[in-house]
Coordinates of C-alpha atoms in Angstrom, one line a residue:
Chain A
Q20 CA 0.0 0.0 0.0
V21 CA 1.1 3.5 -0.7
Q22 CA 2.7 5.3 2.3
L23 CA 4.3 8.6 2.8
V24 CA 6.2 8.9 6.0
Q25 CA 7.5 12.3 7.1
S26 CA 10.1 13.4 9.5
G27 CA 9.4 14.6 13.0
A28 CA 8.4 18.0 14.4
E29 CA 10.9 20.8 14.3
V30 CA 11.4 23.9 16.4
E31 CA 13.4 26.7 14.8
K32 CA 14.3 30.3 15.5
P33 CA 13.4 33.1 13.2
G34 CA 15.8 33.4 10.3
A35 CA 16.8 29.7 10.5
S36 CA 16.3 27.0 7.9
V37 CA 14.4 23.7 8.1
K38 CA 14.5 20.6 6.1
V39 CA 11.5 18.1 6.1
S40 CA 11.7 14.7 4.6
C41 CA 9.0 12.5 3.0
K42 CA 9.8 8.9 2.4
A43 CA 7.5 7.1 -0.1
S44 CA 6.8 3.4 -0.4
G45 CA 4.3 1.1 -2.1
Y46 CA 4.4 2.6 -5.6
T47 CA 6.9 3.5 -8.3
F48 CA 8.6 6.5 -6.9
S49 CA 10.2 7.7 -10.2
P50 CA 8.7 9.2 -12.2
S51 CA 5.9 10.6 -10.2
A52 CA 4.7 14.0 -8.8
M53 CA 5.1 15.0 -5.2
H54 CA 3.4 18.1 -3.8
W55 CA 4.0 20.1 -0.7
V56 CA 1.1 21.7 1.1
R57 CA 1.1 23.5 4.4
Q58 CA -1.5 24.5 6.9
A59 CA -1.1 27.2 9.5
P60 CA -3.0 26.7 12.8
G61 CA -6.7 27.1 12.1
Q62 CA -6.1 28.1 8.5
R63 CA -6.8 26.7 5.1
L64 CA -4.6 24.3 3.1
E65 CA -2.0 26.2 1.2
W66 CA -0.2 24.7 -1.9
M67 CA 3.5 25.3 -2.0
G68 CA 4.5 23.6 -5.2
W69 CA 5.6 20.2 -6.6
I70 CA 8.5 18.2 -7.9
D71 CA 8.7 15.7 -10.7
T72 CA 10.7 12.9 -9.2
G73 CA 11.6 11.6 -12.7
N74 CA 13.6 14.6 -13.8
G75 CA 13.8 16.9 -10.7
N76 CA 11.8 19.6 -12.4
T77 CA 10.0 21.9 -9.9
K78 CA 7.1 24.3 -9.8
Y79 CA 6.8 26.7 -6.8
S80 CA 3.9 28.8 -5.8
Q81 CA 4.8 32.4 -6.4
K82 CA 4.4 33.1 -2.7
F83 CA 7.3 30.7 -1.8
Q84 CA 9.5 31.2 -4.9
G85 CA 13.1 31.8 -3.8
R86 CA 12.7 30.8 -0.2
V87 CA 11.7 27.1 -0.7
T88 CA 13.5 24.2 -2.4
F89 CA 12.2 20.8 -3.2
I90 CA 14.8 17.9 -3.7
S91 CA 14.2 14.4 -4.8
D92 CA 16.4 11.5 -3.9
T93 CA 15.3 8.6 -6.1
P94 CA 17.5 5.8 -4.6
A95 CA 16.1 6.6 -1.2
S96 CA 12.5 7.2 -2.5
T97 CA 12.5 10.4 -0.5
V98 CA 11.7 14.0 -1.3
Y99 CA 12.8 16.9 0.8
L100 CA 11.4 20.4 1.5
E101 CA 13.8 23.1 2.6
V102 CA 12.4 26.4 3.9
R103 CA 14.9 29.3 4.5
G104 CA 14.6 32.5 6.4
L105 CA 11.9 31.2 8.7
R106 CA 9.5 33.6 10.3
S107 CA 6.7 33.2 12.8
E108 CA 4.1 33.1 10.0
D109 CA 5.8 29.9 8.7
T110 CA 4.6 28.0 11.8
A111 CA 2.4 25.3 10.3
V112 CA 2.0 21.6 9.6
Y113 CA 3.7 20.7 6.3
Y114 CA 2.4 17.8 4.2
C115 CA 3.8 15.9 1.3
A116 CA 1.1 14.5 -1.0
R117 CA 1.4 12.4 -4.2
G118 CA 0.0 14.0 -7.3
Q119 CA -2.2 11.8 -9.5
D120 CA -5.1 12.5 -11.9
S121 CA -5.2 16.2 -11.1
A122 CA -5.5 15.5 -7.4
N123 CA -3.4 14.5 -4.3
D124 CA -4.4 10.9 -3.6
Y125 CA -2.1 10.1 -0.7
W126 CA -0.8 12.3 2.0
G127 CA 1.9 12.1 4.6
Q128 CA 1.1 12.4 8.3
G129 CA 2.3 16.0 8.4
T130 CA 5.3 17.6 10.1
L131 CA 4.8 20.5 12.5
V132 CA 7.3 23.2 12.1
S133 CA 7.2 25.8 14.9
V134 CA 9.1 29.1 14.6
S135 CA 9.7 31.0 17.7
S136 CA 12.4 33.1 19.4
Chain B
S23 CA -5.4 35.7 -9.6
Y24 CA -7.8 32.8 -9.5
D25 CA -9.9 32.3 -6.4
L26 CA -12.1 29.6 -5.0
T27 CA -14.9 30.5 -2.6
Q28 CA -16.5 28.2 -0.1
A29 CA -19.1 28.9 2.7
P30 CA -17.3 28.7 6.1
S31 CA -19.8 26.3 7.6
V32 CA -22.7 24.0 6.8
S33 CA -24.9 22.1 9.2
V34 CA -27.0 19.0 8.6
S35 CA -29.0 16.5 10.6
P36 CA -28.0 12.9 10.6
G37 CA -29.4 11.0 7.7
Q38 CA -30.0 14.1 5.7
T39 CA -28.2 15.4 2.6
A40 CA -25.3 17.8 2.9
I41 CA -24.4 20.1 0.0
I42 CA -21.1 21.8 0.0
A43 CA -20.4 24.3 -2.8
C44 CA -17.2 25.7 -4.3
S45 CA -17.4 28.6 -6.7
G46 CA -14.9 30.1 -9.1
D47 CA -14.8 31.8 -12.5
K48 CA -15.6 29.2 -15.2
L49 CA -14.9 26.5 -12.7
G50 CA -16.8 24.0 -14.8
E51 CA -13.9 24.1 -17.3
K52 CA -11.4 22.8 -14.8
Y53 CA -11.1 19.5 -12.9
V54 CA -12.2 19.9 -9.2
C55 CA -11.4 17.5 -6.4
W56 CA -12.5 17.4 -2.8
Y57 CA -10.7 16.6 0.5
Q58 CA -12.1 15.6 3.9
Q59 CA -10.0 16.7 6.8
K60 CA -10.9 15.6 10.3
S61 CA -9.5 17.4 13.3
G62 CA -5.8 16.7 13.8
Q63 CA -5.6 14.5 10.7
S64 CA -4.2 14.7 7.2
P65 CA -6.6 15.4 4.4
V66 CA -8.3 12.5 2.6
L67 CA -9.2 12.6 -1.1
V68 CA -13.0 11.9 -1.4
I69 CA -13.7 13.1 -5.0
Y70 CA -11.4 13.7 -8.0
Q71 CA -11.9 14.8 -11.6
D72 CA -15.2 16.4 -10.6
S73 CA -17.1 13.2 -9.8
K74 CA -14.9 10.2 -9.4
R75 CA -14.6 8.4 -6.0
P76 CA -11.3 6.9 -5.0
S77 CA -11.3 3.3 -3.8
G78 CA -12.7 3.0 -0.3
I79 CA -14.8 6.2 -0.3
P80 CA -18.4 5.5 0.4
E81 CA -21.0 5.9 -2.3
R82 CA -22.8 8.6 -0.3
F83 CA -20.1 11.0 -1.5
A84 CA -20.8 12.5 -4.9
G85 CA -19.4 15.4 -6.9
S86 CA -20.5 17.6 -9.8
N87 CA -19.1 20.6 -11.5
S88 CA -20.7 23.0 -14.0
G89 CA -20.7 26.7 -14.8
N90 CA -19.0 28.5 -12.0
T91 CA -19.9 26.0 -9.2
A92 CA -18.7 22.6 -8.1
T93 CA -20.7 20.7 -5.5
L94 CA -19.9 17.9 -3.0
T95 CA -23.0 16.1 -2.0
I96 CA -23.1 13.7 1.0
S97 CA -26.3 11.6 1.1
G98 CA -27.4 10.1 4.3
T99 CA -24.9 12.1 6.3
Q100 CA -23.4 10.3 9.3
A101 CA -21.8 11.6 12.4
M102 CA -18.4 10.4 11.1
D103 CA -18.7 12.8 8.2
E104 CA -18.2 15.8 10.4
A105 CA -15.1 17.4 9.2
D106 CA -13.6 20.3 7.1
Y107 CA -14.0 19.9 3.4
Y108 CA -11.8 21.6 0.9
C109 CA -12.1 21.9 -2.9
Q110 CA -9.1 22.1 -5.1
V111 CA -8.3 22.9 -8.7
W112 CA -5.3 22.9 -11.0
D113 CA -5.1 26.3 -12.6
G114 CA -2.5 25.9 -15.4
S115 CA 0.6 24.6 -13.6
T116 CA -0.4 25.7 -10.2
V117 CA -2.8 24.3 -7.6
L118 CA -5.4 26.2 -5.6
F119 CA -7.5 25.3 -2.5
G120 CA -10.8 26.8 -1.5
G121 CA -11.1 28.2 2.0
G122 CA -12.7 25.1 3.4
T123 CA -16.2 24.4 4.7
E124 CA -16.8 23.1 8.2
L125 CA -19.5 20.4 8.1
T126 CA -21.4 20.0 11.4
V127 CA -23.7 17.0 11.9
L128 CA -26.2 17.7 14.6

């Protein structure tokens, strides 16, 4: 069965960087699409972008362009999200989600990133 | 920029039909999907490509999309259906979520 397992919660100070991992299993990792979505406390889901694990091509939401990087490690069946220059507004649960048929059919369990001085 | 609008909340009695709407300009020309998110959990895909149900999703969940409005209909609503529901579209090469609708079953 398809599973996406994310790394554990992180606590960071403003200005720091964070890297979240998402390990996939149960399907052919490459090529495929992996999206990142975040959700601030009590807020809506917010799409951050996606990566094509076959060729490493990325598409970032304009809001995150330049501050976020997606990386795919095919031998490890793992994708990574790096967020730089963290601010308090980045406190959120970050999800990876597989892209399929114009939807996200499987989601990771989420990683809470807390930004506080 | 493109925007999707959902009502913040909908209430329904157990066994009745819940209708959750998502509106956007010419939305009927795009594929819409719907997610259910229960408190403290990851979202679950319940409808994709306007009206298709993923494996394991009960038949009481149905979707439609026409004109400027997409609709998620839950027939015979059960207490377990209480959750937030989000619509989503692909707009070119980007993805957009609606603001979410909180469904209360009371």
